[in-house]
Amino acid sequence: MNALDRLVILFSKLPGIGKKSARRMVYYLLDGDPQYAQLMAEQIGDLHRAITRCGICGSFTEENPCPICADTSRDAIICVVERAQDVPIIEESREFRGRFHVLGGLIAPLEGINPGDLRVGPLLNRVRQEGIREVILALNPTVEGDTTALYVQQVLKGYEVAVTRLASGLPVGGDLEYADRLTLSRSFRGRTAL
Amino acid sequence: MNALDRLVILFSKLPGIGKKSARRMVYYLLDGDPQYAQLMAEQIGDLHRAITRCGICGSFTEENPCPICADTSRDAIICVVERAQDVPIIEESREFRGRFHVLGGLIAPLEGINPGDLRVGPLLNRVRQEGIREVILALNPTVEGDTTALYVQQVLKGYEVAVTRLASGLPVGGDLEYADRLTLSRSFRGRTAL
């Protein structure tokens, strides 16, 4: 197997990329400006060095704490998301001016993901220490998202904090990642108390 | 802009990759094993060093001449394709045991691609020197493909060589009901005796 086919196999491991798409991408790199390929190689190589996890919210960042956690003007509201990649999606909607907290997954016993695997403990600490008045659960409207929302709601019961969840707008069974800005905006405004 | 967003922009320049897909890919690299990202960085960085163009047929290869051109057992038939990436597609079909020749484009005057920009001269040399008995034009059934096929056919008129073109018609497994007018028209003109 030559260098071209090896790279096709590597690319086809990326999410949503089949063998034909991977091949198109590699040929594009080969056909194009070698400097573009070089730049991509360098940036991929530097990725894990340049980007770390914020020690407070758990999102990907160049600085620790991340710019959002370092911003003291943010509202005392925490938006809880499943994954780090959900943070910029919500930031871009400009619907929310609070803080974030990445759970790092959703409860899914069949896949071996239990409550103890999620960053719930740090969330409780933050709610107390940061004087949070509301926790918004921005979890996907799936079985796992529902289970996790219920769990977080229950462990927060002893705290002086409102717990809400994103509601109308997100199609059931869909993925937060593919929601358009307006749908996301509606789901923020229509969030319901749990 | 941080390292993550810069890489998203680079990835979204790849063919068929939008901003959301690019973002998913970068997060996949970040979330996953750093060794995978490292391997990809190295292989992309080495791509232009490892892969060159075959001096005979023009396809991408690690050795020059490429394994296909170096294989003396190949039939004295040349399959003419538009791009280097067409070669492995035809090779994998195992329908053809001859040689290849990459034109490097199709005639498209409006895009500034003229006959002089294609590797037609080297094709003529090969037909003469390699004692080729047939040239199969495997060009897309588009206006540009038709124009280019006609041009290559004309410049080969003085040579003792058969010039053929891949049959155009109904795709196998397709439905007559969904065939467009032009495809149907071609399949009639190219009908074969049973």
Coordinates of N, CA and C in Angstrom, one line a residue, chain B residues 2-176:
Chain B
N2 N -8.4 30.8 17.4 CA -7.5 29.9 18.0 C -7.2 28.7 17.0
A3 N -6.3 27.8 17.5 CA -5.7 26.7 16.7 C -6.9 25.8 16.1
L4 N -7.9 25.7 17.0 CA -9.0 24.8 16.6 C -9.8 25.5 15.4
D5 N -10.1 26.7 15.5 CA -10.9 27.4 14.4 C -10.1 27.5 13.1
R6 N -8.7 27.7 13.3 CA -7.9 27.8 12.1 C -7.9 26.5 11.3
L7 N -7.9 25.4 12.1 CA -7.9 24.1 11.4 C -9.3 23.8 10.8
V8 N -10.3 24.2 11.4 CA -11.7 24.1 10.9 C -11.7 24.8 9.5
I9 N -11.2 26.0 9.4 CA -11.2 26.7 8.2 C -10.4 25.9 7.1
L10 N -9.2 25.4 7.5 CA -8.4 24.6 6.5 C -9.2 23.4 6.0
F11 N -9.8 22.7 7.0 CA -10.5 21.5 6.6 C -11.7 21.8 5.7
S12 N -12.4 23.0 5.9 CA -13.6 23.3 5.2 C -13.2 23.7 3.7
K13 N -12.0 23.8 3.4 CA -11.6 24.0 2.0 C -11.5 22.7 1.2
L14 N -11.6 21.6 1.9 CA -11.5 20.3 1.2 C -12.8 20.1 0.4
P15 N -12.8 19.4 -0.7 CA -14.0 19.2 -1.5 C -15.1 18.5 -0.8
G16 N -16.3 19.1 -0.8 CA -17.5 18.4 -0.2 C -17.6 18.6 1.3
I17 N -16.7 19.4 1.9 CA -16.6 19.6 3.3 C -17.1 21.0 3.7
G18 N -18.2 21.1 4.4 CA -18.7 22.4 4.8 C -18.1 22.7 6.2
K19 N -18.6 23.8 6.8 CA -18.0 24.2 8.1 C -18.4 23.3 9.2
K20 N -19.6 22.7 9.2 CA -20.0 21.8 10.2 C -19.3 20.5 10.2
S21 N -19.1 20.0 9.0 CA -18.4 18.7 8.8 C -16.9 18.9 9.2
A22 N -16.3 20.1 8.8 CA -15.0 20.4 9.2 C -14.8 20.4 10.7
R23 N -15.8 21.0 11.4 CA -15.7 21.1 12.8 C -15.8 19.7 13.5
R24 N -16.7 18.9 13.0 CA -16.8 17.5 13.5 C -15.5 16.8 13.4
M25 N -14.8 17.0 12.2 CA -13.6 16.3 12.0 C -12.5 16.8 13.0
V26 N -12.4 18.1 13.2 CA -11.4 18.6 14.1 C -11.7 18.2 15.5
Y27 N -13.0 18.2 15.9 CA -13.3 17.7 17.3 C -13.0 16.2 17.4
Y28 N -13.2 15.5 16.3 CA -12.9 14.1 16.4 C -11.4 13.9 16.6
L29 N -10.6 14.7 15.9 CA -9.1 14.6 16.1 C -8.7 15.0 17.6
L30 N -9.4 16.0 18.1 CA -9.1 16.5 19.5 C -9.6 15.5 20.5
D31 N -10.8 14.9 20.3 CA -11.3 14.0 21.3 C -10.6 12.6 21.3
G32 N -10.1 12.3 20.1 CA -9.5 10.9 20.0 C -8.1 10.8 20.4
D33 N -7.5 9.7 20.1 CA -6.1 9.4 20.4 C -5.1 10.4 19.7
P34 N -4.3 11.1 20.5 CA -3.4 12.0 19.9 C -2.5 11.4 18.9
Q35 N -2.2 10.1 19.0 CA -1.4 9.4 18.0 C -2.0 9.4 16.6
Y36 N -3.3 9.3 16.6 CA -4.0 9.3 15.3 C -3.8 10.6 14.6
A37 N -4.0 11.7 15.4 CA -3.7 13.1 14.8 C -2.3 13.2 14.4
Q38 N -1.4 12.7 15.2 CA 0.0 12.8 14.9 C 0.4 12.0 13.6
L39 N -0.2 10.8 13.4 CA 0.0 10.0 12.2 C -0.5 10.8 11.0
M40 N -1.7 11.4 11.2 CA -2.3 12.1 10.0 C -1.4 13.3 9.7
A41 N -1.0 14.0 10.7 CA -0.1 15.2 10.4 C 1.1 14.7 9.6
E42 N 1.8 13.6 10.0 CA 3.0 13.2 9.4 C 2.7 12.8 7.9
Q43 N 1.6 12.0 7.8 CA 1.3 11.5 6.4 C 0.9 12.6 5.4
I44 N 0.2 13.6 5.9 CA -0.2 14.7 5.1 C 1.1 15.5 4.7
G45 N 2.0 15.7 5.7 CA 3.2 16.4 5.5 C 4.1 15.7 4.5
D46 N 4.1 14.4 4.5 CA 5.0 13.6 3.6 C 4.3 13.4 2.2
L47 N 3.1 13.7 2.1 CA 2.3 13.3 0.9 C 3.0 13.8 -0.4
H48 N 3.4 15.1 -0.5 CA 4.0 15.6 -1.7 C 5.4 15.1 -2.0
R49 N 6.0 14.7 -0.9 CA 7.4 14.1 -1.0 C 7.3 12.6 -1.5
A50 N 6.3 11.9 -1.0 CA 6.1 10.5 -1.2 C 5.5 10.2 -2.6
I51 N 4.6 11.0 -3.0 CA 3.8 10.8 -4.2 C 4.2 11.7 -5.3
T52 N 4.5 11.2 -6.5 CA 4.9 12.0 -7.6 C 4.0 11.6 -8.8
R53 N 4.3 12.2 -9.9 CA 3.5 11.9 -11.1 C 4.3 10.9 -12.0
C54 N 3.7 9.9 -12.5 CA 4.4 9.0 -13.4 C 4.8 9.7 -14.7
G55 N 6.0 9.6 -15.0 CA 6.5 10.3 -16.2 C 5.9 9.8 -17.5
I56 N 5.3 8.6 -17.5 CA 4.7 8.1 -18.7 C 3.2 8.4 -18.8
C57 N 2.5 7.8 -17.8 CA 1.0 8.0 -17.9 C 0.4 9.2 -17.2
G58 N 1.2 9.8 -16.2 CA 0.7 11.0 -15.5 C -0.1 10.7 -14.3
S59 N -0.2 9.4 -13.9 CA -0.9 9.2 -12.6 C 0.0 9.3 -11.4
F60 N -0.7 9.4 -10.2 CA 0.1 9.6 -9.0 C 0.7 8.2 -8.6
T61 N 2.0 8.3 -8.2 CA 2.7 7.1 -7.9 C 3.8 7.3 -6.9
E62 N 4.3 6.3 -6.2 CA 5.5 6.4 -5.4 C 6.7 6.2 -6.2
E63 N 6.7 5.3 -7.2 CA 7.8 5.0 -8.0 C 7.6 5.6 -9.4
N64 N 8.6 6.0 -10.1 CA 8.5 6.5 -11.4 C 9.4 5.7 -12.4
P65 N 8.9 5.0 -13.4 CA 7.5 4.9 -13.8 C 6.6 4.1 -12.8
C66 N 5.3 4.3 -12.8 CA 4.4 3.7 -11.9 C 4.3 2.2 -12.1
P67 N 3.8 1.4 -11.2 CA 3.8 0.0 -11.3 C 3.0 -0.5 -12.6
I68 N 2.0 0.3 -12.9 CA 1.2 -0.2 -14.1 C 2.1 0.0 -15.4
C69 N 2.7 1.2 -15.5 CA 3.5 1.4 -16.7 C 4.8 0.5 -16.7
A70 N 5.2 0.1 -15.5 CA 6.4 -0.8 -15.5 C 6.1 -2.2 -15.8
D71 N 4.8 -2.6 -15.7 CA 4.3 -3.9 -16.0 C 4.3 -4.2 -17.5
T72 N 5.2 -5.0 -18.0 CA 5.3 -5.2 -19.4 C 4.3 -6.2 -19.9
S73 N 3.5 -6.9 -19.0 CA 2.5 -7.8 -19.4 C 1.2 -7.2 -19.7
R74 N 1.1 -5.9 -19.6 CA -0.2 -5.2 -19.8 C -0.5 -5.1 -21.3
D75 N -1.8 -5.2 -21.7 CA -2.2 -5.2 -23.1 C -1.8 -3.9 -23.7
A76 N -1.6 -3.9 -25.1 CA -1.2 -2.7 -25.8 C -2.4 -1.9 -26.1
I77 N -3.2 -1.6 -25.1 CA -4.4 -0.7 -25.2 C -4.2 0.4 -24.1
I78 N -4.5 1.6 -24.6 CA -4.4 2.7 -23.6 C -5.8 3.2 -23.2
C79 N -6.1 3.3 -22.0 CA -7.3 3.9 -21.5 C -7.0 5.3 -21.1
V80 N -7.7 6.3 -21.8 CA -7.4 7.7 -21.6 C -8.4 8.3 -20.6
V81 N -7.9 8.8 -19.5 CA -8.8 9.4 -18.4 C -8.5 10.9 -18.2
E82 N -9.5 11.6 -17.6 CA -9.3 13.0 -17.4 C -8.3 13.3 -16.3
R83 N -8.5 12.6 -15.1 CA -7.7 12.9 -13.9 C -7.0 11.7 -13.4
A84 N -5.9 11.9 -12.6 CA -5.2 10.8 -12.0 C -6.0 9.9 -11.1
Q85 N -7.0 10.6 -10.5 CA -7.9 9.8 -9.5 C -8.8 8.8 -10.3
D86 N -8.9 9.0 -11.6 CA -9.8 8.0 -12.3 C -9.1 6.7 -12.5
V87 N -7.8 6.6 -12.4 CA -7.0 5.4 -12.7 C -7.4 4.3 -11.7
P88 N -7.3 4.6 -10.3 CA -7.6 3.5 -9.4 C -9.1 3.0 -9.5
I89 N -10.0 3.9 -9.9 CA -11.4 3.5 -10.0 C -11.5 2.5 -11.1
I90 N -10.9 2.7 -12.2 CA -11.0 1.7 -13.3 C -10.2 0.4 -13.0
E91 N -9.0 0.6 -12.3 CA -8.2 -0.6 -11.9 C -9.0 -1.5 -11.0
E92 N -9.8 -0.9 -10.1 CA -10.5 -1.7 -9.1 C -11.7 -2.4 -9.8
S93 N -12.2 -2.0 -10.9 CA -13.3 -2.7 -11.6 C -12.8 -4.0 -12.2
R94 N -11.4 -4.1 -12.4 CA -10.8 -5.3 -13.0 C -11.4 -5.7 -14.3
E95 N -11.8 -4.6 -15.0 CA -12.5 -4.8 -16.3 C -11.4 -4.6 -17.4
F96 N -10.3 -4.0 -17.1 CA -9.3 -3.5 -18.0 C -7.9 -4.0 -17.6
R97 N -7.2 -4.5 -18.6 CA -5.8 -5.0 -18.3 C -4.8 -4.3 -19.1
G98 N -5.1 -3.1 -19.6 CA -4.2 -2.4 -20.5 C -3.4 -1.3 -19.7
R99 N -3.1 -0.2 -20.4 CA -2.3 0.9 -19.8 C -3.2 2.1 -19.7
F100 N -2.7 3.1 -19.0 CA -3.5 4.3 -18.8 C -2.8 5.6 -19.3
H101 N -3.5 6.6 -19.5 CA -2.9 7.9 -19.9 C -3.8 9.0 -19.3
V102 N -3.3 9.8 -18.5 CA -4.0 10.9 -17.8 C -3.9 12.2 -18.7
L103 N -5.0 12.7 -19.1 CA -5.0 13.9 -20.0 C -4.7 15.2 -19.1
G104 N -5.2 15.1 -17.9 CA -5.0 16.3 -17.0 C -6.1 17.4 -17.1
G105 N -7.2 17.0 -17.7 CA -8.3 17.9 -17.8 C -9.2 17.6 -19.0
L106 N -10.2 18.4 -19.3 CA -11.1 18.3 -20.4 C -11.1 19.7 -21.1
I107 N -11.3 19.7 -22.4 CA -11.4 21.0 -23.1 C -12.6 21.8 -22.7
A108 N -12.3 23.0 -22.2 CA -13.4 23.8 -21.7 C -13.0 25.3 -22.0
P109 N -13.2 25.8 -23.2 CA -12.8 27.1 -23.6 C -13.2 28.2 -22.6
L110 N -14.4 28.1 -22.1 CA -15.0 29.1 -21.2 C -14.2 29.2 -19.9
E111 N -13.6 28.0 -19.5 CA -12.8 28.0 -18.3 C -11.3 28.2 -18.6
G112 N -11.0 28.5 -19.9 CA -9.6 28.7 -20.3 C -8.8 27.4 -20.5
I113 N -9.5 26.3 -20.6 CA -8.7 25.0 -20.8 C -8.8 24.6 -22.3
N114 N -7.7 24.8 -23.0 CA -7.7 24.5 -24.4 C -6.9 23.2 -24.7
P115 N -7.0 22.7 -26.0 CA -6.3 21.4 -26.3 C -4.9 21.4 -25.9
G116 N -4.2 22.6 -26.0 CA -2.8 22.6 -25.7 C -2.5 22.4 -24.3
D117 N -3.5 22.5 -23.4 CA -3.2 22.4 -22.0 C -3.3 20.9 -21.6
L118 N -3.8 20.0 -22.5 CA -3.9 18.6 -22.1 C -2.7 17.8 -22.6
R119 N -2.4 16.6 -22.0 CA -1.3 15.8 -22.4 C -1.6 14.9 -23.6
V120 N -1.9 15.6 -24.7 CA -2.2 14.9 -25.9 C -1.0 14.5 -26.7
G121 N 0.0 15.4 -26.8 CA 1.3 15.1 -27.4 C 1.9 13.8 -26.9
P122 N 2.1 13.7 -25.6 CA 2.7 12.5 -25.0 C 1.8 11.2 -25.4
L123 N 0.5 11.4 -25.5 CA -0.3 10.3 -25.9 C 0.0 9.8 -27.3
L124 N 0.2 10.8 -28.2 CA 0.5 10.4 -29.6 C 1.9 9.7 -29.6
N125 N 2.9 10.2 -28.9 CA 4.2 9.5 -28.8 C 4.0 8.1 -28.3
R126 N 3.2 7.9 -27.3 CA 3.1 6.6 -26.7 C 2.4 5.6 -27.7
V127 N 1.4 6.1 -28.4 CA 0.6 5.3 -29.4 C 1.6 4.7 -30.4
R128 N 2.6 5.6 -30.8 CA 3.5 5.2 -31.8 C 4.6 4.3 -31.2
Q129 N 5.2 4.7 -30.1 CA 6.3 4.0 -29.5 C 5.9 2.6 -28.9
E130 N 4.8 2.6 -28.3 CA 4.4 1.4 -27.6 C 3.5 0.4 -28.4
G131 N 3.4 0.8 -29.7 CA 2.6 -0.1 -30.6 C 1.2 -0.4 -30.2
I132 N 0.5 0.7 -29.8 CA -0.8 0.6 -29.2 C -1.8 0.3 -30.3
R133 N -2.7 -0.7 -30.0 CA -3.7 -1.1 -31.1 C -5.1 -0.5 -30.8
E134 N -5.3 0.0 -29.6 CA -6.6 0.6 -29.3 C -6.5 1.7 -28.2
V135 N -7.2 2.8 -28.4 CA -7.3 3.9 -27.4 C -8.7 3.9 -27.0
I136 N -8.9 3.7 -25.7 CA -10.3 3.8 -25.1 C -10.4 5.1 -24.4
L137 N -11.4 5.9 -24.8 CA -11.6 7.2 -24.1 C -12.6 7.0 -23.0
A138 N -12.1 7.1 -21.8 CA -12.9 6.9 -20.6 C -13.2 8.3 -20.0
L139 N -13.8 9.1 -20.8 CA -14.1 10.5 -20.4 C -15.5 10.6 -20.0
N140 N -15.8 11.5 -19.1 CA -17.2 11.7 -18.6 C -18.2 12.1 -19.7
P141 N -19.4 11.5 -19.7 CA -20.4 11.9 -20.8 C -21.0 13.2 -20.6
T142 N -20.1 14.3 -20.7 CA -20.6 15.7 -20.5 C -20.2 16.4 -21.8
V143 N -20.6 17.7 -21.9 CA -20.2 18.5 -23.1 C -18.7 18.5 -23.2
E144 N -18.0 18.8 -22.1 CA -16.5 18.9 -22.1 C -15.9 17.5 -22.5
G145 N -16.5 16.4 -22.0 CA -16.0 15.1 -22.3 C -16.2 14.8 -23.8
D146 N -17.4 15.2 -24.3 CA -17.7 14.9 -25.7 C -16.7 15.7 -26.6
T147 N -16.5 17.0 -26.3 CA -15.6 17.8 -27.1 C -14.2 17.2 -27.1
T148 N -13.7 16.8 -25.9 CA -12.4 16.3 -25.8 C -12.2 15.0 -26.5
A149 N -13.3 14.1 -26.4 CA -13.2 12.8 -27.1 C -13.1 13.1 -28.6
L150 N -13.9 14.0 -29.1 CA -13.9 14.3 -30.6 C -12.5 14.8 -31.0
Y151 N -11.9 15.7 -30.2 CA -10.6 16.2 -30.5 C -9.5 15.1 -30.5
V152 N -9.5 14.3 -29.5 CA -8.5 13.2 -29.4 C -8.7 12.2 -30.6
Q153 N -9.9 12.0 -30.9 CA -10.2 11.1 -32.1 C -9.7 11.6 -33.3
Q154 N -9.8 13.0 -33.5 CA -9.3 13.6 -34.8 C -7.8 13.6 -34.9
V155 N -7.1 13.9 -33.8 CA -5.6 14.0 -33.9 C -5.1 12.5 -34.0
L156 N -5.9 11.5 -33.7 CA -5.4 10.1 -33.8 C -5.7 9.5 -35.2
K157 N -6.4 10.3 -36.0 CA -6.8 9.8 -37.3 C -5.7 9.3 -38.2
G158 N -4.5 9.9 -38.2 CA -3.4 9.5 -39.0 C -2.7 8.2 -38.5
Y159 N -3.1 7.7 -37.3 CA -2.4 6.6 -36.6 C -3.2 5.3 -36.9
E160 N -2.4 4.2 -36.9 CA -3.0 2.9 -37.1 C -3.6 2.4 -35.7
V161 N -4.6 3.0 -35.3 CA -5.1 2.6 -33.9 C -6.6 2.8 -33.9
A162 N -7.3 1.8 -33.3 CA -8.7 2.0 -33.1 C -9.0 2.9 -31.9
V163 N -10.0 3.8 -32.1 CA -10.4 4.7 -31.0 C -11.8 4.4 -30.6
T164 N -12.0 4.1 -29.3 CA -13.3 3.8 -28.8 C -13.6 4.7 -27.6
R165 N -14.9 4.6 -27.2 CA -15.2 5.4 -26.0 C -16.2 4.6 -25.2
L166 N -16.0 4.7 -23.8 CA -16.9 3.9 -22.9 C -18.4 4.2 -23.3
A167 N -19.2 3.1 -23.3 CA -20.6 3.2 -23.6 C -21.3 4.1 -22.6
S168 N -22.2 4.9 -23.1 CA -23.0 5.7 -22.3 C -24.4 5.2 -22.4
G169 N -25.1 5.1 -21.3 CA -26.5 4.6 -21.3 C -27.1 4.5 -19.9
L170 N -28.0 3.6 -19.8 CA -28.7 3.3 -18.5 C -27.8 2.7 -17.5
P171 N -27.7 3.2 -16.3 CA -26.8 2.6 -15.3 C -27.4 1.3 -14.8
V172 N -26.6 0.3 -14.6 CA -27.1 -1.0 -14.1 C -27.8 -0.9 -12.8
G173 N -29.0 -1.5 -12.8 CA -29.8 -1.4 -11.6 C -30.7 -0.2 -11.6
G174 N -30.6 0.7 -12.6 CA -31.4 1.9 -12.7 C -32.8 1.6 -13.2
D175 N -33.6 2.6 -13.2 CA -35.0 2.4 -13.7 C -35.2 3.4 -14.9
L176 N -35.8 2.8 -15.9 CA -36.0 3.5 -17.2 C -36.8 4.8 -16.9

